[in-house]
PDB file of C-alpha atoms in Angstrom:
ATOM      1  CA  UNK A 132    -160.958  12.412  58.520  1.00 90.00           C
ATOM      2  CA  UNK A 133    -164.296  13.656  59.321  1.00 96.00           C
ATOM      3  CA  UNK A 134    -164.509  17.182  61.230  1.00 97.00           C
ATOM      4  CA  UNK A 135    -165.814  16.859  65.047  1.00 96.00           C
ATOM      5  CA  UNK A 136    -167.696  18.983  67.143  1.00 94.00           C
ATOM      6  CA  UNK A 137    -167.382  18.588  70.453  1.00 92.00           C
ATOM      7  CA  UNK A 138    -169.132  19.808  73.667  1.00 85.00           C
ATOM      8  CA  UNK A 139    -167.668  18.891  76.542  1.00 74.00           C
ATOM      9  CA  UNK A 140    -164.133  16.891  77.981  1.00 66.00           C
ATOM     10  CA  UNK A 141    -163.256  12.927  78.533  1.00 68.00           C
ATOM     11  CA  UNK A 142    -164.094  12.851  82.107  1.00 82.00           C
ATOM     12  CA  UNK A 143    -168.213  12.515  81.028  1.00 92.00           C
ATOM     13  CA  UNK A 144    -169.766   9.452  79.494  1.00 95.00           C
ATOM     14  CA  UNK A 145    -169.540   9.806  75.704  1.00 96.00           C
ATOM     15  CA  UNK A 146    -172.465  10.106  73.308  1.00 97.00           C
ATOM     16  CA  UNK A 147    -171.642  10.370  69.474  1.00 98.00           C
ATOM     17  CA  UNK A 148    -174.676  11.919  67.222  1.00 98.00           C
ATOM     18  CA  UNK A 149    -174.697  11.101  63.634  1.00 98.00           C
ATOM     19  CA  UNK A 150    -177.123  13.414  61.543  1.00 96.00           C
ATOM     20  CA  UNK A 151    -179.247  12.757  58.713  1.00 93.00           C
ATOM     21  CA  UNK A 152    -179.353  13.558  55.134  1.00 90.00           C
ATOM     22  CA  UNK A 153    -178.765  16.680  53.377  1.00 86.00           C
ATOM     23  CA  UNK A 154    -177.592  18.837  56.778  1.00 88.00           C
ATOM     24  CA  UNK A 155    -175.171  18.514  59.190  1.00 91.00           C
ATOM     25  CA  UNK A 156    -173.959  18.010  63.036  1.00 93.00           C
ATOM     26  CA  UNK A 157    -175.922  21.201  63.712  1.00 89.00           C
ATOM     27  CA  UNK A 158    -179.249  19.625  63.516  1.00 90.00           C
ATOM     28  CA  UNK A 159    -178.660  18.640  67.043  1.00 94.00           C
ATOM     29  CA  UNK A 160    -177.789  21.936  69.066  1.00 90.00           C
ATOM     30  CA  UNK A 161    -180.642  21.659  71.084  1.00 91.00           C
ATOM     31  CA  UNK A 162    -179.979  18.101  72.648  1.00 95.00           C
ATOM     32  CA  UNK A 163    -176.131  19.053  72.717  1.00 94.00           C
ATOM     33  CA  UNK A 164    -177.696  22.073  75.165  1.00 93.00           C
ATOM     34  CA  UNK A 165    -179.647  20.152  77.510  1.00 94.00           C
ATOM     35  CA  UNK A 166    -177.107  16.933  77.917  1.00 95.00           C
ATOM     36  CA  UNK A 167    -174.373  18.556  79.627  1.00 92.00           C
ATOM     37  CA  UNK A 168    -173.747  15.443  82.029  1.00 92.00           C
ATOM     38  CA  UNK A 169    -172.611  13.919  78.502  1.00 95.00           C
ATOM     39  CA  UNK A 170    -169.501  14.401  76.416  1.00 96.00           C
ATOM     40  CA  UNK A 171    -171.105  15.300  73.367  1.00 96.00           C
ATOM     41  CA  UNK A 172    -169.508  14.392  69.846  1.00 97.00           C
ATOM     42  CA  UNK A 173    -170.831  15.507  66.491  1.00 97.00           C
ATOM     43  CA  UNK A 174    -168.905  14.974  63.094  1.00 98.00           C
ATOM     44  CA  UNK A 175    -170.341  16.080  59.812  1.00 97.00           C
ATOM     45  CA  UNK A 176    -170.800  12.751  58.169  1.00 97.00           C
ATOM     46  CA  UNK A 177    -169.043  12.543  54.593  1.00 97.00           C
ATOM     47  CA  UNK A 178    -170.104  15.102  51.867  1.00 95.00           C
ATOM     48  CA  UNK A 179    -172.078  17.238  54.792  1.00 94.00           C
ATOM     49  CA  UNK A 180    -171.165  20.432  56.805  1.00 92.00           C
ATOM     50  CA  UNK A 181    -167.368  21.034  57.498  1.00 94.00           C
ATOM     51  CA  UNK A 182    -166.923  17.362  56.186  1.00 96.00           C
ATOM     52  CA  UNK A 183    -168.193  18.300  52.638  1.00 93.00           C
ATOM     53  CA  UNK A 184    -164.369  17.473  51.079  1.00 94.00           C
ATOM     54  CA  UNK A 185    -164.653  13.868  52.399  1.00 96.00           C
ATOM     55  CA  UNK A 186    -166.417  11.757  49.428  1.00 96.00           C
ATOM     56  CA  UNK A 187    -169.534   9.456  50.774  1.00 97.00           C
ATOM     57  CA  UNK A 188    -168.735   6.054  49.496  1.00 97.00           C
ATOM     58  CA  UNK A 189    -170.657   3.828  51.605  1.00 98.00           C
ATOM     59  CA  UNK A 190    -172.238   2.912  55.210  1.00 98.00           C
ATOM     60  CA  UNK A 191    -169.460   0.630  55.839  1.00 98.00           C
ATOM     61  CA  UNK A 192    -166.485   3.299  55.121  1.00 98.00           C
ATOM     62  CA  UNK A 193    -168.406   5.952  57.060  1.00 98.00           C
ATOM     63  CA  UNK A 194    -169.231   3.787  60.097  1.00 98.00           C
ATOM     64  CA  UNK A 195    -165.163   2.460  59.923  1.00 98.00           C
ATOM     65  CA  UNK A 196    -164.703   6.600  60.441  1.00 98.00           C
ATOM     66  CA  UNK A 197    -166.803   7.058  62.966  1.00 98.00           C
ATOM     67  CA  UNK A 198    -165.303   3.904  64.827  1.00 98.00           C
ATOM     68  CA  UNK A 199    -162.024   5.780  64.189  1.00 98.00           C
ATOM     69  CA  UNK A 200    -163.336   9.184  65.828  1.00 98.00           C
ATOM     70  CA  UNK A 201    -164.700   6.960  69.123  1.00 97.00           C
ATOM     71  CA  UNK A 202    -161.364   5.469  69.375  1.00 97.00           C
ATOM     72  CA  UNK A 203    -159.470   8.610  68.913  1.00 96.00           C
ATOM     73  CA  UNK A 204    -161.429  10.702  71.313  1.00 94.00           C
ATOM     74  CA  UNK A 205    -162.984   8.263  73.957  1.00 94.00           C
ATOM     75  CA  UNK A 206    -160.642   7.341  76.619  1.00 91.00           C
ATOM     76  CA  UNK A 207    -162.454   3.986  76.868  1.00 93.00           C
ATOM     77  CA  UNK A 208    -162.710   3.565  73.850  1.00 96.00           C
ATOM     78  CA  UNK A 209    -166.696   3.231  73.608  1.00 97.00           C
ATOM     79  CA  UNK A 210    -169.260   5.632  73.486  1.00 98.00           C
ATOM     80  CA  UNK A 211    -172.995   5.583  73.387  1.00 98.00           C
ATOM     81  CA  UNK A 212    -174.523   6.100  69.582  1.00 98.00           C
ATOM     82  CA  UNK A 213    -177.585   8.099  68.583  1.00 98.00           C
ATOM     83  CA  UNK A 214    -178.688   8.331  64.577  1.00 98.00           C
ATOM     84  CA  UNK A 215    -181.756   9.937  63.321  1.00 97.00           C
ATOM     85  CA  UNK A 216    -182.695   9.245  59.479  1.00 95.00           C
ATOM     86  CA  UNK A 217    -179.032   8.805  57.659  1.00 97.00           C
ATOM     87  CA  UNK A 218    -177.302   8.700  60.982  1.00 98.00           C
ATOM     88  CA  UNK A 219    -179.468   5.530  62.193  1.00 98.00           C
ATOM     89  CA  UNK A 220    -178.098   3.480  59.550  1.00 98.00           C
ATOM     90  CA  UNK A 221    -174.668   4.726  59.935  1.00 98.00           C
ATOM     91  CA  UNK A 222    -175.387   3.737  63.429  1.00 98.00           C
ATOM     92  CA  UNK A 223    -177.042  -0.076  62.903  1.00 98.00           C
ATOM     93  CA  UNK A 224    -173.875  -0.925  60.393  1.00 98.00           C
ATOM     94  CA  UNK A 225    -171.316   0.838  63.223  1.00 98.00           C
ATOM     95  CA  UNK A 226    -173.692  -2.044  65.591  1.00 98.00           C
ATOM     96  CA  UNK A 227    -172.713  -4.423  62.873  1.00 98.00           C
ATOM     97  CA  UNK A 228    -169.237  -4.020  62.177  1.00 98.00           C
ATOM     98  CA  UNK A 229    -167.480  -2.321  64.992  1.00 98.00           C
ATOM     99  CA  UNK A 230    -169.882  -3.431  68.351  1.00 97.00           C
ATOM    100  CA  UNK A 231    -166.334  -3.351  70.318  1.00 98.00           C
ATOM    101  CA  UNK A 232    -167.263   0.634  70.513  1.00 98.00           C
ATOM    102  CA  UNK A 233    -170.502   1.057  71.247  1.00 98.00           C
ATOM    103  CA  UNK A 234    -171.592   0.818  74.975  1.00 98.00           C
ATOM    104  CA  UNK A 235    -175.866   1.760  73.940  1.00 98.00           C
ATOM    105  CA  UNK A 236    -177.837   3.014  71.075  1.00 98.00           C
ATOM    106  CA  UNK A 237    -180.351   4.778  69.929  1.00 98.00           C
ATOM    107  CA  UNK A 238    -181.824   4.223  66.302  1.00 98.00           C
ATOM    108  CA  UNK A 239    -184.640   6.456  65.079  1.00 98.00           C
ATOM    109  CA  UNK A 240    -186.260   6.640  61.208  1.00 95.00           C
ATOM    110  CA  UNK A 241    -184.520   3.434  59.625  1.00 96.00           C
ATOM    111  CA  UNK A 242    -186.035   1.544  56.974  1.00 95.00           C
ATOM    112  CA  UNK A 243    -184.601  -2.008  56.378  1.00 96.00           C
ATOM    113  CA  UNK A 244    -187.474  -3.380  54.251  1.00 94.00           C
ATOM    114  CA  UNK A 245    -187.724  -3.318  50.769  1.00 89.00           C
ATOM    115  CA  UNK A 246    -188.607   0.006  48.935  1.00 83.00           C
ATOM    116  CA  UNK A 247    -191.601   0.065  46.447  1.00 76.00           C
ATOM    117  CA  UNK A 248    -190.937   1.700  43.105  1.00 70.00           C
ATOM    118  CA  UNK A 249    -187.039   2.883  44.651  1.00 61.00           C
ATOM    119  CA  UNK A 250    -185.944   3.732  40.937  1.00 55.00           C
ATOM    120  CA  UNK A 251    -188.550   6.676  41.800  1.00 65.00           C
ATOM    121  CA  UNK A 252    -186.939   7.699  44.921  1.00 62.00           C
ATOM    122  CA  UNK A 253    -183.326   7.394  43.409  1.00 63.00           C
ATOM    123  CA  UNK A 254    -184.521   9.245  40.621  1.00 68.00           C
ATOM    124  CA  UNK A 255    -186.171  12.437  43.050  1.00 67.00           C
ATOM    125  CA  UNK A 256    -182.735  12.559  44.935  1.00 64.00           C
ATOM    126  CA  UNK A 257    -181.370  13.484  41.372  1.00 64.00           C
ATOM    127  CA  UNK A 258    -184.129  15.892  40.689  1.00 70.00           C
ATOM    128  CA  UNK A 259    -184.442  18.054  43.881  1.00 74.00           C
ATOM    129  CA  UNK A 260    -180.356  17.946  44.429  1.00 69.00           C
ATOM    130  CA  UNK A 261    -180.228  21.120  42.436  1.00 75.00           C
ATOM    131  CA  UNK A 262    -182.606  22.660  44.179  1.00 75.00           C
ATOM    132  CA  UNK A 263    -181.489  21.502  47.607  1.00 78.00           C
ATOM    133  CA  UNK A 264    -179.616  24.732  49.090  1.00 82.00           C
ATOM    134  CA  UNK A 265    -181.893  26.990  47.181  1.00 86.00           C
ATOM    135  CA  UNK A 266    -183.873  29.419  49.776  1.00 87.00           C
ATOM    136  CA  UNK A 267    -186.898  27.583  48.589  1.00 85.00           C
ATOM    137  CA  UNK A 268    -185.764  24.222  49.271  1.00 82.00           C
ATOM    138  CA  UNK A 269    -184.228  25.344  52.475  1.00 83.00           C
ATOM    139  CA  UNK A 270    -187.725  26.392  53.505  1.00 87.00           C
ATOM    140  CA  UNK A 271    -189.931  23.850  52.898  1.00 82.00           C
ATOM    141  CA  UNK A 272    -187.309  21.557  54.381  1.00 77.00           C
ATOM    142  CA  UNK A 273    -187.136  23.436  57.365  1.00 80.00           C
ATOM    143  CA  UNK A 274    -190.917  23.148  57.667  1.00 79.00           C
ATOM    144  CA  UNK A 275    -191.180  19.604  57.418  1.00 72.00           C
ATOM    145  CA  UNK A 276    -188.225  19.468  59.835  1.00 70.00           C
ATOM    146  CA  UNK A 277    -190.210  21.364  62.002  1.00 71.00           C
ATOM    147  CA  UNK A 278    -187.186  24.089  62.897  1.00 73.00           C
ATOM    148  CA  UNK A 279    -187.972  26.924  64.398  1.00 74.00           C
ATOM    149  CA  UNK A 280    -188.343  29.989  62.285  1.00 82.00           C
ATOM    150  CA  UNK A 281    -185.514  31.834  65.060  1.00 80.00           C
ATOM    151  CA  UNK A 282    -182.876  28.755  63.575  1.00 78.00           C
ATOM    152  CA  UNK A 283    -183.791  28.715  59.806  1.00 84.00           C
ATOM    153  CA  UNK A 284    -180.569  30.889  58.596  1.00 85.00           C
ATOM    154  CA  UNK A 285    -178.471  28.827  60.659  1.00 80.00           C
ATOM    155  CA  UNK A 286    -180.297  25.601  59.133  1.00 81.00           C
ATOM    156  CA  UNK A 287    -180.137  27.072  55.880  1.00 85.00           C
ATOM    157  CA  UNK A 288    -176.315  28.284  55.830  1.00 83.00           C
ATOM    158  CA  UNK A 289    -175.603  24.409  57.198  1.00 80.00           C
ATOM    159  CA  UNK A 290    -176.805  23.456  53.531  1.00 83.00           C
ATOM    160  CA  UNK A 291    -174.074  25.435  51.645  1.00 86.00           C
ATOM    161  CA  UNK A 292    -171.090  23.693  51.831  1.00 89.00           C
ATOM    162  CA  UNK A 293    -173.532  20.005  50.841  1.00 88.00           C
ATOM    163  CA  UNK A 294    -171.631  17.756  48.226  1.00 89.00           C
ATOM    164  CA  UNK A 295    -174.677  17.393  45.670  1.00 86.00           C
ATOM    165  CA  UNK A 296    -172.722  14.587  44.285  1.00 89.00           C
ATOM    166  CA  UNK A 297    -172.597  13.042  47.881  1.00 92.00           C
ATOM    167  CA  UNK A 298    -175.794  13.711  48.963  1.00 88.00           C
ATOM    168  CA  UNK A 299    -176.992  11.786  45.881  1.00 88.00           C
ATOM    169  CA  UNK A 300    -174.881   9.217  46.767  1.00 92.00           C
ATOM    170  CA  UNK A 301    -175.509   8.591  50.827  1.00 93.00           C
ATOM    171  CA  UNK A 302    -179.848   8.601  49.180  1.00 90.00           C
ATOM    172  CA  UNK A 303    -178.648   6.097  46.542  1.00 91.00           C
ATOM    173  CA  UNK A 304    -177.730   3.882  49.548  1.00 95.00           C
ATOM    174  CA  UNK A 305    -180.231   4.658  51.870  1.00 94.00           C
ATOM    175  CA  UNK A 306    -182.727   2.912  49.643  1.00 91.00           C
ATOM    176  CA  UNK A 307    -180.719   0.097  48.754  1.00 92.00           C
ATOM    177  CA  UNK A 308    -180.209  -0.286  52.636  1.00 95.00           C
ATOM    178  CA  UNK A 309    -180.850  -3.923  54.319  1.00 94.00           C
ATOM    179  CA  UNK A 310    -180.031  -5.750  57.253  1.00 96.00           C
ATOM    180  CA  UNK A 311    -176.633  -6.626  58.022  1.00 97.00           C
ATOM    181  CA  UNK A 312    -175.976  -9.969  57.409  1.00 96.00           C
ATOM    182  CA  UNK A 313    -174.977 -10.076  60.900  1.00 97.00           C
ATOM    183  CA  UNK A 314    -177.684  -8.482  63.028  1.00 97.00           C
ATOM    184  CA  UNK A 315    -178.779 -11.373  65.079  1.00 97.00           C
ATOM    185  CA  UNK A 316    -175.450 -11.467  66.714  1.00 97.00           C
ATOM    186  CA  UNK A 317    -175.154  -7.631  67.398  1.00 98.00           C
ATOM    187  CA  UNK A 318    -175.805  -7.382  71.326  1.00 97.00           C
ATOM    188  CA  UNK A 319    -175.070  -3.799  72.152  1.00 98.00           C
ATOM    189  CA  UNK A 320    -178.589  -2.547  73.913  1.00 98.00           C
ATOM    190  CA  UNK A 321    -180.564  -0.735  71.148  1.00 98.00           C
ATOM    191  CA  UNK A 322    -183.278   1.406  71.294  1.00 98.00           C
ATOM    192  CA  UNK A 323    -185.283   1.736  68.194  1.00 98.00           C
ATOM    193  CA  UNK A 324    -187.489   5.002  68.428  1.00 97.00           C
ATOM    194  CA  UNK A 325    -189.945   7.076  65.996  1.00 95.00           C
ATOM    195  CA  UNK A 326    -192.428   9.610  65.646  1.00 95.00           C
ATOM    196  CA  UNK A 327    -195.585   8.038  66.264  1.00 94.00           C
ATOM    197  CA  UNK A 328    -196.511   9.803  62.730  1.00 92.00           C
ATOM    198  CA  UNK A 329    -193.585   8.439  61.010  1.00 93.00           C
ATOM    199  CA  UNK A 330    -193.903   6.436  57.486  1.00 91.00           C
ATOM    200  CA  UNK A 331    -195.697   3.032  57.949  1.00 93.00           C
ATOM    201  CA  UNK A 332    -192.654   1.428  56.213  1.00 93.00           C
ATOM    202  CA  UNK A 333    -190.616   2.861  58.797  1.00 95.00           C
ATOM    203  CA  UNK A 334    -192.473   1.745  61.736  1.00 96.00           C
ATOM    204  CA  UNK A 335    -192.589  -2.248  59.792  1.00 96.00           C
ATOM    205  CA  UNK A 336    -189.088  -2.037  59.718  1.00 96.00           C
ATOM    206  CA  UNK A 337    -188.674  -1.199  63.904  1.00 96.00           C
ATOM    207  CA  UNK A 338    -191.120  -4.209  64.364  1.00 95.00           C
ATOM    208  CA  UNK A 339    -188.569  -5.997  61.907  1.00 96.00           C
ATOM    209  CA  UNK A 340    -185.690  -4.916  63.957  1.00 97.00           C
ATOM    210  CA  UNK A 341    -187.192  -5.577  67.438  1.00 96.00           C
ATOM    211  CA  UNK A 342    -187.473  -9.319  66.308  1.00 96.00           C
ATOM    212  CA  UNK A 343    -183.712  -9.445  65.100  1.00 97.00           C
ATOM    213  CA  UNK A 344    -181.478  -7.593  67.726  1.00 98.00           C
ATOM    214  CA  UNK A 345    -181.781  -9.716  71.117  1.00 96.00           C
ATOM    215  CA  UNK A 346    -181.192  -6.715  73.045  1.00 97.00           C
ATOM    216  CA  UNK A 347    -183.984  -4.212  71.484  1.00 97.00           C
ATOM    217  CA  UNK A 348    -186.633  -2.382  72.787  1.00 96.00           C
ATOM    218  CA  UNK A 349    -189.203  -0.690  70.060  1.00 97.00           C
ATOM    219  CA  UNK A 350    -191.031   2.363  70.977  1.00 97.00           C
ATOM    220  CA  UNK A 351    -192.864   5.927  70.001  1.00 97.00           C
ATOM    221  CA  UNK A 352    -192.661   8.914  70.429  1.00 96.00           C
ATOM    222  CA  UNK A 353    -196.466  10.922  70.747  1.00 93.00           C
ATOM    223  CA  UNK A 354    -197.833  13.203  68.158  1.00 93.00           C
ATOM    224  CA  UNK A 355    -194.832  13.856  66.049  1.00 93.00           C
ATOM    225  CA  UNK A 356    -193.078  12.502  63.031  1.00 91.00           C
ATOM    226  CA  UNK A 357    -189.922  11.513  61.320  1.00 91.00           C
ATOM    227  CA  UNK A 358    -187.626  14.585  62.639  1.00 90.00           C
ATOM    228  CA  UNK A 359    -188.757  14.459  66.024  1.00 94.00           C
ATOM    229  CA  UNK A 360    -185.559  15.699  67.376  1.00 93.00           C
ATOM    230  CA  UNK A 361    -186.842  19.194  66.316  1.00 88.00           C
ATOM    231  CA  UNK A 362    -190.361  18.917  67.082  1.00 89.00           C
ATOM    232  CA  UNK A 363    -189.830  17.861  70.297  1.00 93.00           C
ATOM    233  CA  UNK A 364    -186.111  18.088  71.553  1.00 94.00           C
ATOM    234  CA  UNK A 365    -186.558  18.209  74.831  1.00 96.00           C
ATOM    235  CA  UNK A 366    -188.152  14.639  74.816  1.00 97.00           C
ATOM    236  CA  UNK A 367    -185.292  13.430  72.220  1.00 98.00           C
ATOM    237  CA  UNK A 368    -182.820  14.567  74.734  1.00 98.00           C
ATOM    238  CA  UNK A 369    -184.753  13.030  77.845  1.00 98.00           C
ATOM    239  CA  UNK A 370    -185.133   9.592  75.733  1.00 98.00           C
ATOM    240  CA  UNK A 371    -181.045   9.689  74.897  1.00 98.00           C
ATOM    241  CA  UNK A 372    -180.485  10.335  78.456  1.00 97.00           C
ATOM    242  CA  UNK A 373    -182.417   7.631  80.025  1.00 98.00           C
ATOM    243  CA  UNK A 374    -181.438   4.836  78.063  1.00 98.00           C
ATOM    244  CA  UNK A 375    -178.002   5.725  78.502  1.00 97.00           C
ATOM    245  CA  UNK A 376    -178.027   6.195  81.785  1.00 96.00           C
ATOM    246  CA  UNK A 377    -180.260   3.250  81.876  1.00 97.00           C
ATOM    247  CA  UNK A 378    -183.161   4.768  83.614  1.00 96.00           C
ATOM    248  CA  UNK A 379    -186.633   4.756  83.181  1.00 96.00           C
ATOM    249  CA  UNK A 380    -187.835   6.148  79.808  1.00 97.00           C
ATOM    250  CA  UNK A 381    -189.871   9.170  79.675  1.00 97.00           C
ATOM    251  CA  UNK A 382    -193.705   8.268  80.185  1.00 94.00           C
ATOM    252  CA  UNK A 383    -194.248  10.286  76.425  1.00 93.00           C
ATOM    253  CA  UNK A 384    -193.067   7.188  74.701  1.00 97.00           C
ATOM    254  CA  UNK A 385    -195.622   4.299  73.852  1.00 95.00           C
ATOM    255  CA  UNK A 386    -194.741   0.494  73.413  1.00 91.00           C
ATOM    256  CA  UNK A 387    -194.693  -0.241  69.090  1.00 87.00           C
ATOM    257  CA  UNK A 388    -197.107  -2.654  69.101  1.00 76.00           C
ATOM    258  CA  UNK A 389    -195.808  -5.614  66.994  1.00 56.00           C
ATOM    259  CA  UNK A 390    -197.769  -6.440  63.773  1.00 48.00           C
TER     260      UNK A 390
END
């Protein structure tokens, strides 16, 4: 059983945040701050934070527990989904496999595409996991996470309790990730969001995706990049609010022009 985090009570509408790689449901304390008209729940995906004893043995077992937690803890049953990085494909197979709980999502920093050379990036996860909760590693993570210097012991104590064997394992997957076989026929409302400086792979695969899922809309976010929950939270939060609440998106997000 993964742990849980969360925010609020049953009587709000439900929004479940799934984190990325190599930290934990803390990376998003600021959005859990400014969405409190939202029952807020955060597990530690497997290997990560408080959920470090649980082994990571694929997207499918993790998004069958977090389609466990929804139904455990969501009176209706369904919940709205946001992912960033590791958490977005979590998310899109949770779409795939379990779209019975899942009222609307939001995707950001998926790749579905091929990856060139990925015996290279396999072979870095098992090179830098090592060095991943070193202070070092903590802080030039933190920078290119953009977190603010008054959050970087919290950030950096998150990385402790890290399965190195898991986190090489959920990286292992993330660049073997494809489409599910099923995606034309997932119908939950999606929104598929990046940094408007995010990898060019990245943004191919959201073009990609906004051709496959009937019920997608593609767009990004101005001036930042791939962890743009931290550069910019108070847009993240506004963007996960509006599309859940089905209201116009903030004006700060541009159309993805398809290629």
């Amino acid at each position: 059983m993964l742990y849980l985090h969360r925010s609020s009570g049953p009587n709000l509408p439900a929004v479940i945040f799934l984190h990325a790689i190599g930290t934990s449901g803390w990376m998003w304390q600021e959005q859990i701050e400014q969405l409190t008209d939202f029952d807020c729940l955060i597990p530690d995906l497997p290997g990560h934070g408080h959920s470090h004893d649980v082994r990571w043995r694929s997207f499918e077992q993790t998004a069958d527990l977090v389609a466990e937690i929804i139904r455990k803890n969501v009176p209706a049953g369904r919940a709205h989904v946001v992912g960033l990085s590791l958490g977005a494909y979590v998310g899109l197979t949770l779409l795939a496999r379990h779209p019975s709980v899942v009222e609307r999502a939001v995707l950001s920093g998926i790749n579905v595409l091929p990856l060139p050379n990925r015996w290279l990036i396999d072979a870095a996860a098992y090179a830098i996991a090592p060095l991943i909760k070193t202070r070092l590693f903590a802080r030039l993570n933190a920078r290119a996470l953009n977190i603010p210097a008054d959050r970087f012991e919290a950030y950096r104590q998150s990385l402790q309790p890290l399965s190195i064997r898991d986190f090489i394992g959920a990286s292992h997957d993330a660049s073997a990730f494809s489409l599910p076989a099923n995606a034309a026929a997932i119908q939950t409302p999606t929104m598929l969001v990046a940094g408007e400086h995010e990898h060019p792979l990245i943004l191919a695969s959201m073009a990609r995706l906004r051709q496959v899922l009937p019920n997608s809309q593609a767009r990004l976010a101005k001036g930042v990049g791939h962890a743009w929950n931290g550069e910019r939270p108070d847009l993240f939060a506004a963007t996960v609010k509006a599309w859940c609440a089905q209201r116009e998106l903030p004006d700060e997000l541009m159309n993805l022009t398809m290629q």
